[in-house]
Amino acid sequence: MRILIVEDDPELNRQLEEACVEAGYVVDKALDGEEGHFLGDTEPYDAAILDIGLPKMDGITVLENWRAAGHKTPVLMLTARDRWSDKVSGIDAGADDYLSKPFHIEEVLARLRALIRRSAGHAASEISCGPVTLDTRTSKVTCNDRAIKLTSHELRLLSYLLHHTGKVVSRTELTEHMYDQDFDKDSNTIEVFVGRLRKKLGTDMIETVRGLGYRLQEPGSGG
Ligand code: CA
């Protein structure tokens, strides 16, 4: 899962980045509204953390422009303490959730997880497909109740597939959601990760859809 952080306070931006990376996300960040707007407009993110008070373009305008352009990325808005009018403007502009400063990083992470799950149509924090379960709170994966140890790349790949069960996901899409903008993207590595995941899970749930990509579905569900 790939997250965009738009926050002009360098220290807070760094803290958010550190926490998100530790939680297993890949992160792109911007320190002003213009750059943030550009990234959100041109790169696919699974969620964005967007501050309201930003230089060059304020957070409300950034969000309004994204929504006007049809981007549905879930957005967690950061507002100044006790500014209820900020919250109203944020939600009216298309924010999915908001958090007032100061906040605990753990709350940011919990809200991000919920936003990402809900946008993929999952209400609970555990996401399952057949024998495979991912606990989005702890990033622990089990298969038939057996704990599976995954590298961060394998985990991101499986997490993305689990959030999009039953859909065909292209290699390009997987690459875009597994690496940040500075990564030298090579979609061939996806095949390697898929191979390792199949081996570790020991089930035949990741189907190769020739010429299109991959699809995760319950064993025996056909198609
Ligand atoms: Ca600010």
PDB file of N, CA, C and O in Angstrom, residues 1 5 10 13 33 36 42 60 62 65 75 77 79 85 100 116 137 163 179 194 206 216:
ATOM      1  N   MET A   1       0.836  -1.199   0.000  1.00  0.00           N
ATOM      2  CA  MET A   1       0.000   0.000   0.000  1.00  0.00           C
ATOM      3  C   MET A   1       0.869   1.246   0.000  1.00  0.00           C
ATOM      4  O   MET A   1       1.881   1.302   0.672  1.00  0.00           O
ATOM      5  N   ILE A   5       1.898  11.761   1.929  1.00  0.00           N
ATOM      6  CA  ILE A   5       1.835  12.647   3.094  1.00  0.00           C
ATOM      7  C   ILE A   5       2.079  14.081   2.631  1.00  0.00           C
ATOM      8  O   ILE A   5       3.126  14.372   2.046  1.00  0.00           O
ATOM      9  N   PRO A  10       8.212  20.186   8.675  1.00  0.00           N
ATOM     10  CA  PRO A  10       9.156  19.128   8.292  1.00  0.00           C
ATOM     11  C   PRO A  10       9.278  18.037   9.351  1.00  0.00           C
ATOM     12  O   PRO A  10       9.388  16.857   9.019  1.00  0.00           O
ATOM     13  N   ASN A  13       6.120  15.952   9.293  1.00  0.00           N
ATOM     14  CA  ASN A  13       6.147  15.185   8.050  1.00  0.00           C
ATOM     15  C   ASN A  13       7.060  13.971   8.213  1.00  0.00           C
ATOM     16  O   ASN A  13       6.711  12.853   7.838  1.00  0.00           O
ATOM     17  N   GLY A  33       1.379  22.563  -0.744  1.00  0.00           N
ATOM     18  CA  GLY A  33       0.149  22.139  -1.390  1.00  0.00           C
ATOM     19  C   GLY A  33       0.296  21.877  -2.885  1.00  0.00           C
ATOM     20  O   GLY A  33      -0.339  20.968  -3.425  1.00  0.00           O
ATOM     21  N   GLY A  36       2.031  18.547  -3.355  1.00  0.00           N
ATOM     22  CA  GLY A  36       1.103  17.519  -2.899  1.00  0.00           C
ATOM     23  C   GLY A  36      -0.006  17.297  -3.908  1.00  0.00           C
ATOM     24  O   GLY A  36      -0.356  16.168  -4.242  1.00  0.00           O
ATOM     25  N   THR A  42      -1.167  12.702 -10.126  1.00  0.00           N
ATOM     26  CA  THR A  42      -0.451  11.931 -11.146  1.00  0.00           C
ATOM     27  C   THR A  42      -0.052  10.524 -10.709  1.00  0.00           C
ATOM     28  O   THR A  42       0.267   9.697 -11.553  1.00  0.00           O
ATOM     29  N   ILE A  60      -7.655  22.365   1.548  1.00  0.00           N
ATOM     30  CA  ILE A  60      -9.032  22.277   1.031  1.00  0.00           C
ATOM     31  C   ILE A  60      -9.017  22.377  -0.500  1.00  0.00           C
ATOM     32  O   ILE A  60      -9.673  21.600  -1.200  1.00  0.00           O
ATOM     33  N   VAL A  62      -6.494  21.744  -2.512  1.00  0.00           N
ATOM     34  CA  VAL A  62      -5.865  20.532  -3.043  1.00  0.00           C
ATOM     35  C   VAL A  62      -6.911  19.433  -3.192  1.00  0.00           C
ATOM     36  O   VAL A  62      -7.061  18.816  -4.251  1.00  0.00           O
ATOM     37  N   ASN A  65      -9.609  20.032  -5.819  1.00  0.00           N
ATOM     38  CA  ASN A  65      -9.088  19.789  -7.174  1.00  0.00           C
ATOM     39  C   ASN A  65      -8.979  18.299  -7.475  1.00  0.00           C
ATOM     40  O   ASN A  65      -9.287  17.860  -8.583  1.00  0.00           O
ATOM     41  N   VAL A  75      -8.889  10.227   1.881  1.00  0.00           N
ATOM     42  CA  VAL A  75      -8.073  11.312   2.432  1.00  0.00           C
ATOM     43  C   VAL A  75      -8.348  11.514   3.921  1.00  0.00           C
ATOM     44  O   VAL A  75      -9.497  11.660   4.341  1.00  0.00           O
ATOM     45  N   MET A  77      -7.702  14.161   6.682  1.00  0.00           N
ATOM     46  CA  MET A  77      -7.350  15.562   6.756  1.00  0.00           C
ATOM     47  C   MET A  77      -6.803  15.885   8.143  1.00  0.00           C
ATOM     48  O   MET A  77      -7.357  15.419   9.143  1.00  0.00           O
ATOM     49  N   THR A  79      -6.328  18.807  10.842  1.00  0.00           N
ATOM     50  CA  THR A  79      -6.842  20.153  11.104  1.00  0.00           C
ATOM     51  C   THR A  79      -6.217  20.718  12.368  1.00  0.00           C
ATOM     52  O   THR A  79      -5.742  19.972  13.220  1.00  0.00           O
ATOM     53  N   SER A  85     -14.717  24.706  12.047  1.00  0.00           N
ATOM     54  CA  SER A  85     -15.066  25.124  10.684  1.00  0.00           C
ATOM     55  C   SER A  85     -14.142  24.446   9.664  1.00  0.00           C
ATOM     56  O   SER A  85     -14.547  24.148   8.545  1.00  0.00           O
ATOM     57  N   SER A 100      -7.567  16.116  14.557  1.00  0.00           N
ATOM     58  CA  SER A 100      -7.105  17.426  15.009  1.00  0.00           C
ATOM     59  C   SER A 100      -5.724  17.313  15.609  1.00  0.00           C
ATOM     60  O   SER A 100      -5.402  16.332  16.280  1.00  0.00           O
ATOM     61  N   ILE A 116      -8.289   2.634   4.284  1.00  0.00           N
ATOM     62  CA  ILE A 116      -7.861   1.758   3.193  1.00  0.00           C
ATOM     63  C   ILE A 116      -8.781   0.542   3.105  1.00  0.00           C
ATOM     64  O   ILE A 116      -9.194   0.137   2.033  1.00  0.00           O
ATOM     65  N   ARG A 137      -4.012  -4.771  11.669  1.00  0.00           N
ATOM     66  CA  ARG A 137      -3.460  -4.036  12.817  1.00  0.00           C
ATOM     67  C   ARG A 137      -2.026  -4.427  13.083  1.00  0.00           C
ATOM     68  O   ARG A 137      -1.199  -3.619  13.466  1.00  0.00           O
ATOM     69  N   HIS A 163      -6.821  -6.874  -0.409  1.00  0.00           N
ATOM     70  CA  HIS A 163      -7.753  -5.742  -0.427  1.00  0.00           C
ATOM     71  C   HIS A 163      -8.554  -5.718  -1.733  1.00  0.00           C
ATOM     72  O   HIS A 163      -9.529  -4.995  -1.847  1.00  0.00           O
ATOM     73  N   TYR A 179       5.841   0.461  -4.591  1.00  0.00           N
ATOM     74  CA  TYR A 179       7.081   1.238  -4.554  1.00  0.00           C
ATOM     75  C   TYR A 179       6.774   2.723  -4.561  1.00  0.00           C
ATOM     76  O   TYR A 179       5.759   3.152  -5.105  1.00  0.00           O
ATOM     77  N   VAL A 194       5.499 -12.919  -6.516  1.00  0.00           N
ATOM     78  CA  VAL A 194       4.315 -13.776  -6.590  1.00  0.00           C
ATOM     79  C   VAL A 194       4.722 -15.237  -6.415  1.00  0.00           C
ATOM     80  O   VAL A 194       4.089 -15.993  -5.678  1.00  0.00           O
ATOM     81  N   ILE A 206      -3.218 -17.585  -5.908  1.00  0.00           N
ATOM     82  CA  ILE A 206      -2.887 -16.455  -6.780  1.00  0.00           C
ATOM     83  C   ILE A 206      -2.827 -16.970  -8.215  1.00  0.00           C
ATOM     84  O   ILE A 206      -1.923 -17.679  -8.605  1.00  0.00           O
ATOM     85  N   LEU A 216      -6.399 -12.900  -6.926  1.00  0.00           N
ATOM     86  CA  LEU A 216      -6.447 -13.712  -5.721  1.00  0.00           C
ATOM     87  C   LEU A 216      -7.873 -14.156  -5.504  1.00  0.00           C
ATOM     88  O   LEU A 216      -8.789 -13.328  -5.498  1.00  0.00           O
TER      89      LEU A 216
END
